[in-house]
Coordinates of C-alpha atoms and ligand atoms in Angstrom, one line a residue:
M1 CA 81.9 96.7 102.1
T2 CA 81.6 95.8 98.8
T3 CA 85.7 94.4 97.8
L4 CA 85.7 94.2 94.3
L5 CA 88.9 91.8 93.2
V6 CA 90.6 92.0 89.9
S7 CA 92.7 89.2 88.4
Q8 CA 95.7 89.1 86.3
T9 CA 94.9 86.8 84.2
N10 CA 98.0 86.3 82.1
G11 CA 100.5 87.1 85.1
D12 CA 102.5 84.3 83.1
K13 CA 103.3 86.0 80.7
H14 CA 106.1 87.6 82.8
Q15 CA 108.6 85.4 83.3
T16 CA 111.7 85.0 85.7
P17 CA 115.4 82.4 85.8
Q18 CA 113.7 79.2 87.5
G19 CA 114.1 79.9 91.1
H20 CA 113.2 83.3 91.0
A21 CA 111.0 84.2 94.4
E22 CA 109.0 86.8 92.4
R23 CA 107.2 84.0 89.9
P24 CA 104.1 83.5 88.3
Q25 CA 103.1 80.8 91.1
R26 CA 101.9 83.8 93.5
L27 CA 99.5 84.8 91.3
E28 CA 98.0 80.8 91.0
A29 CA 98.9 80.9 95.1
I30 CA 96.6 84.3 95.8
A31 CA 93.5 82.5 93.6
N32 CA 93.4 79.4 95.1
A33 CA 93.0 81.0 98.3
L34 CA 90.1 83.4 97.3
A35 CA 89.0 80.5 95.8
Q36 CA 87.9 79.0 99.4
P37 CA 83.5 79.9 100.2
R38 CA 84.0 82.6 102.5
F39 CA 85.5 85.0 99.8
S40 CA 82.7 84.7 97.9
A41 CA 80.3 87.5 98.1
L42 CA 84.0 89.2 96.4
S43 CA 83.4 91.4 93.1
R44 CA 85.3 89.8 90.7
E45 CA 86.8 91.2 87.1
A46 CA 89.3 90.5 84.8
A47 CA 92.0 92.9 84.3
P48 CA 92.3 94.6 81.3
S49 CA 95.0 96.6 79.7
G50 CA 96.3 99.4 80.3
D51 CA 97.8 102.2 78.0
L52 CA 101.9 102.2 79.3
A53 CA 102.7 105.2 77.8
L54 CA 100.8 106.2 80.9
A55 CA 104.0 105.5 82.3
E56 CA 105.8 109.0 81.4
L57 CA 103.4 110.7 84.6
V58 CA 105.7 109.1 86.5
H59 CA 108.8 107.6 84.8
S60 CA 111.8 109.6 82.5
A61 CA 111.2 108.1 78.7
A62 CA 114.6 106.1 79.9
V63 CA 113.0 102.9 81.9
L64 CA 110.2 102.2 78.7
N65 CA 112.9 102.0 76.2
A66 CA 115.9 100.5 78.5
I67 CA 112.7 97.6 79.0
R68 CA 112.3 97.1 75.3
E69 CA 115.9 97.4 74.9
T70 CA 116.3 95.0 77.0
R71 CA 113.2 92.8 76.4
P72 CA 114.5 89.2 74.5
A73 CA 112.7 87.3 71.8
E74 CA 112.7 84.9 73.0
G75 CA 113.5 84.1 76.5
I76 CA 114.4 86.3 79.3
G77 CA 117.0 89.4 79.2
Q78 CA 118.4 91.0 82.5
I79 CA 118.3 94.5 83.4
D80 CA 120.4 94.5 86.9
A81 CA 120.9 91.4 89.6
D82 CA 117.8 90.5 90.0
T83 CA 115.1 91.9 87.7
F84 CA 113.9 90.7 84.6
V85 CA 112.2 90.6 81.2
S86 CA 110.7 88.8 79.4
S87 CA 109.3 88.8 75.7
K88 CA 105.6 89.1 76.8
S89 CA 106.5 91.4 79.9
L90 CA 105.0 94.2 78.6
D91 CA 101.9 92.1 78.0
A92 CA 101.6 91.4 82.1
S93 CA 102.7 95.1 83.0
A94 CA 99.8 97.2 80.9
T95 CA 97.3 94.4 82.6
A96 CA 98.4 95.3 85.7
L97 CA 98.3 98.6 85.0
G98 CA 94.8 98.1 83.7
G99 CA 93.6 96.4 86.2
G100 CA 95.7 99.2 89.0
L101 CA 93.7 101.3 86.9
R102 CA 89.8 99.5 86.7
A103 CA 89.8 99.2 90.0
L104 CA 90.3 103.3 90.3
E105 CA 88.1 103.3 88.6
A106 CA 85.1 101.1 90.3
V107 CA 86.4 102.5 93.7
I108 CA 86.3 106.4 92.7
M109 CA 82.9 106.2 90.9
G110 CA 81.2 104.0 94.0
E111 CA 81.1 101.1 92.2
V112 CA 82.5 99.8 95.3
H113 CA 83.8 100.6 98.5
N114 CA 87.4 98.5 98.1
A115 CA 89.3 97.0 95.6
F116 CA 92.2 94.2 96.0
V117 CA 94.8 94.2 92.5
A118 CA 96.4 90.5 92.5
A119 CA 98.8 91.2 89.3
R120 CA 102.2 90.9 89.1
P121 CA 105.0 92.0 88.4
P122 CA 105.7 95.1 91.6
G123 CA 106.3 98.5 91.1
H124 CA 106.9 99.9 94.0
H125 CA 111.1 99.6 93.8
A126 CA 111.1 101.0 90.2
E127 CA 112.6 105.0 90.7
K128 CA 111.9 107.9 88.2
N129 CA 114.6 106.3 86.4
R130 CA 115.0 102.6 86.5
S131 CA 113.7 99.7 87.2
M132 CA 114.8 97.4 89.6
G133 CA 113.9 95.2 92.3
F134 CA 111.5 92.3 90.2
C135 CA 110.1 96.4 89.3
L136 CA 109.8 97.1 86.0
V137 CA 107.1 100.2 86.3
N138 CA 105.9 101.7 88.8
T139 CA 102.0 100.9 88.9
I140 CA 100.7 102.4 92.2
A141 CA 102.7 105.6 91.2
I142 CA 100.1 105.4 88.0
V143 CA 97.7 104.9 89.9
A144 CA 97.6 107.2 91.9
R145 CA 98.4 110.2 88.7
Q146 CA 95.7 108.6 87.3
A147 CA 93.4 109.7 90.1
Q148 CA 94.7 113.4 90.2
R149 CA 94.2 113.8 86.4
L150 CA 90.8 111.9 86.0
Y151 CA 88.7 112.2 89.1
G152 CA 90.0 115.3 90.8
A153 CA 91.4 113.8 93.8
E154 CA 94.1 116.7 95.3
R155 CA 94.8 114.2 98.2
V156 CA 96.2 110.7 97.5
A157 CA 98.1 108.6 100.4
I158 CA 100.1 105.6 99.7
I159 CA 100.4 103.0 102.2
D160 CA 103.7 100.8 101.3
F161 CA 103.2 97.9 103.3
D162 CA 105.5 95.6 101.7
V163 CA 108.6 94.4 103.9
H164 CA 110.6 96.1 101.6
H165 CA 110.7 100.5 101.2
G166 CA 109.8 101.3 98.5
N167 CA 112.0 103.6 97.0
G168 CA 110.6 103.9 93.7
T169 CA 107.4 105.4 95.0
Q170 CA 110.0 107.9 97.1
D171 CA 111.5 108.6 94.9
I172 CA 108.8 109.7 92.2
F173 CA 106.6 111.8 95.4
E174 CA 109.2 113.3 97.9
A175 CA 108.7 116.7 96.6
D176 CA 105.1 116.3 96.2
P177 CA 103.2 117.7 99.1
S178 CA 99.7 116.3 97.1
V179 CA 100.8 113.0 97.8
F180 CA 101.4 111.7 101.2
Y181 CA 104.0 108.4 101.0
A182 CA 104.2 106.1 104.4
S183 CA 106.5 102.8 104.0
S184 CA 106.7 100.5 107.2
H185 CA 109.1 97.7 106.3
Q186 CA 112.3 96.2 108.1
M187 CA 116.1 97.9 108.3
P188 CA 118.6 96.8 107.3
L189 CA 117.2 95.0 103.9
Y190 CA 117.1 95.2 100.3
P191 CA 117.4 98.6 98.8
H192 CA 118.9 100.2 102.2
T193 CA 116.7 102.7 102.0
G194 CA 113.8 104.5 104.6
S195 CA 115.7 105.4 107.0
P196 CA 112.9 107.8 109.5
D197 CA 115.0 111.1 108.6
E198 CA 113.8 110.9 104.7
T199 CA 110.6 113.1 105.3
G200 CA 110.9 114.2 101.6
V201 CA 108.5 117.5 101.7
G202 CA 107.2 116.3 105.2
N203 CA 104.6 113.6 102.9
I204 CA 107.0 110.8 103.9
V205 CA 107.0 108.4 106.7
N206 CA 109.4 105.9 107.0
A207 CA 108.4 103.1 109.8
A208 CA 112.0 101.0 110.3
L209 CA 111.3 98.1 111.7
K210 CA 114.2 95.5 113.3
P211 CA 114.9 91.8 112.2
G212 CA 113.0 89.0 113.7
T213 CA 110.8 91.9 115.0
G214 CA 106.3 91.3 114.6
G215 CA 103.1 92.4 114.8
D216 CA 104.2 94.7 118.3
E217 CA 106.5 96.5 117.1
M218 CA 104.3 97.0 113.6
R219 CA 101.6 97.7 115.6
E220 CA 102.8 100.4 117.9
A221 CA 104.8 102.4 114.6
Y222 CA 101.7 102.7 113.2
R223 CA 99.5 104.0 115.9
Q224 CA 102.9 106.5 116.6
L225 CA 104.1 106.9 113.5
I226 CA 102.3 106.0 110.6
L227 CA 98.1 106.4 111.4
P228 CA 98.4 109.8 112.7
A229 CA 99.9 111.1 110.1
L230 CA 98.1 109.5 107.0
D231 CA 94.9 110.6 109.6
N232 CA 96.5 114.1 109.4
F233 CA 97.0 114.2 105.5
A234 CA 93.1 114.3 105.0
P235 CA 93.5 112.0 101.8
D236 CA 90.5 111.9 98.9
L237 CA 92.1 108.2 98.5
I238 CA 93.7 105.7 99.9
L239 CA 96.8 103.7 97.9
I240 CA 98.3 100.3 99.9
S241 CA 101.7 98.7 98.1
A242 CA 100.2 95.8 99.5
G243 CA 103.3 93.4 100.4
F244 CA 102.9 90.1 101.9
D245 CA 106.9 89.6 102.4
A246 CA 107.2 90.7 105.6
E247 CA 104.6 87.3 106.7
K248 CA 106.8 85.3 109.1
R249 CA 107.6 82.2 106.7
D250 CA 109.2 84.9 103.7
P251 CA 112.0 83.4 102.5
L252 CA 114.0 87.1 101.7
A253 CA 112.8 88.7 105.1
Q254 CA 113.3 88.2 108.7
L255 CA 109.7 90.3 110.0
E256 CA 107.3 87.8 112.6
W257 CA 103.6 89.2 110.9
T258 CA 100.7 87.1 111.1
G259 CA 97.8 87.0 109.3
N260 CA 96.0 88.8 112.5
D261 CA 98.4 91.4 111.8
F262 CA 97.7 92.1 108.8
A263 CA 94.3 91.8 109.3
W264 CA 94.7 94.7 111.9
L265 CA 96.5 96.8 110.0
T266 CA 94.0 96.6 106.5
G267 CA 91.1 97.9 109.2
K268 CA 93.6 101.1 110.9
L269 CA 93.7 102.0 107.6
M270 CA 89.8 101.4 106.8
D271 CA 88.8 103.6 109.6
I272 CA 91.4 106.3 107.8
A273 CA 88.9 105.6 104.8
D274 CA 86.2 105.5 106.4
K275 CA 86.2 109.0 108.6
R276 CA 88.5 110.8 105.8
C277 CA 87.3 109.3 102.0
S278 CA 84.1 107.5 102.4
N279 CA 86.0 104.3 102.7
R280 CA 88.3 104.2 99.2
I281 CA 91.0 101.8 99.4
V282 CA 92.4 100.6 96.3
S283 CA 95.1 98.1 97.1
M284 CA 98.1 96.3 94.6
L285 CA 99.4 93.3 94.9
E286 CA 103.8 94.2 95.9
G287 CA 105.9 91.5 96.8
G288 CA 105.2 88.1 99.3
Y289 CA 107.9 85.2 98.0
D290 CA 106.0 81.8 100.7
L291 CA 103.5 81.0 98.3
G292 CA 101.3 79.5 102.0
G293 CA 102.8 82.9 103.6
L294 CA 101.4 85.4 100.4
A295 CA 97.9 83.0 100.0
S296 CA 97.1 83.7 104.2
G297 CA 98.4 87.5 104.1
V298 CA 96.4 88.1 101.2
G299 CA 93.1 86.3 103.0
A300 CA 93.2 88.0 105.6
H301 CA 93.2 91.3 104.1
I302 CA 91.1 90.7 101.7
G303 CA 88.4 89.4 104.8
M304 CA 89.1 92.5 106.5
L305 CA 88.5 94.6 103.7
M306 CA 85.0 92.6 103.0
N307 CA 83.9 92.7 106.6
G308 CA 86.0 95.4 108.2
Q309 CA 86.6 93.2 111.1
A310 CA 88.4 90.0 110.7
D311 CA 87.0 86.9 110.5
S312 CA 86.9 83.4 111.7
A313 CA 89.4 81.8 109.7
P314 CA 91.4 80.6 112.0
E315 CA 95.5 81.3 111.9
E316 CA 98.4 79.6 110.1
T317 CA 100.5 77.6 110.8
Ligands
ZN1 ZN1 109.5 93.1 99.1

């Protein structure tokens, strides 16, 4: 497999208050992990700036208007209890989007088999009409729409293994049968959506996992529920909302996944991408707030994307 890593070089332009879990150091932890020799075969690019006017594909004008009105000349403004916007947050958001769109182009045009985008802020909580949950605009939703508009993808699947339910992505696509959205997440947990009975127009699958459960329960949920539905959907492209806050060290949640669990899950999604869509996967960073857990999870995920099998790196404890 040829795997592209698209990295954001201005991620630190989006500032959050001291002590906030979603912080620029997350990208440094990922960069350090991916500097190891076992990732030397990665194709690497810097994320270009994207056009945030594309947000109107998935959001009402109220979303960008609220960000602009809240954005201070300097310092940090606040959108809700845990969502912040700094003077340069829109610059970071534009490169997060540009990175996603570049990864999409590279995968669709066959330059690489799959791609991972290391960028922030995350996006999957941003709904049609509001930013929330550390997320300003729903980057992966815009990428899904562009896959349809620019490249003629008819059926786009978004698999979200962040420990939180991607309420924003579900909100945007729940009435659209051309987009499949499946999420595994801890429940109860913020944002308290994602009940298994939320099924959209038959295009939404929610697997709720109890706090304290680990890889066995996760694998069962994917085997029984998400993977068969994804296969049945027969996607032209698989997008991944790749959050690593289900990792056992994460401070915001209580699932007990290990690096091997992220690798297993990635491999299962690759199997369906091989069968259905010429291996096309674009994976985009969402959450993950323990820096060691984030590095471990990303390493396992990308190691699998590159090699198609779990690599021999020892499991971190
Ligand atoms: Zn999360």
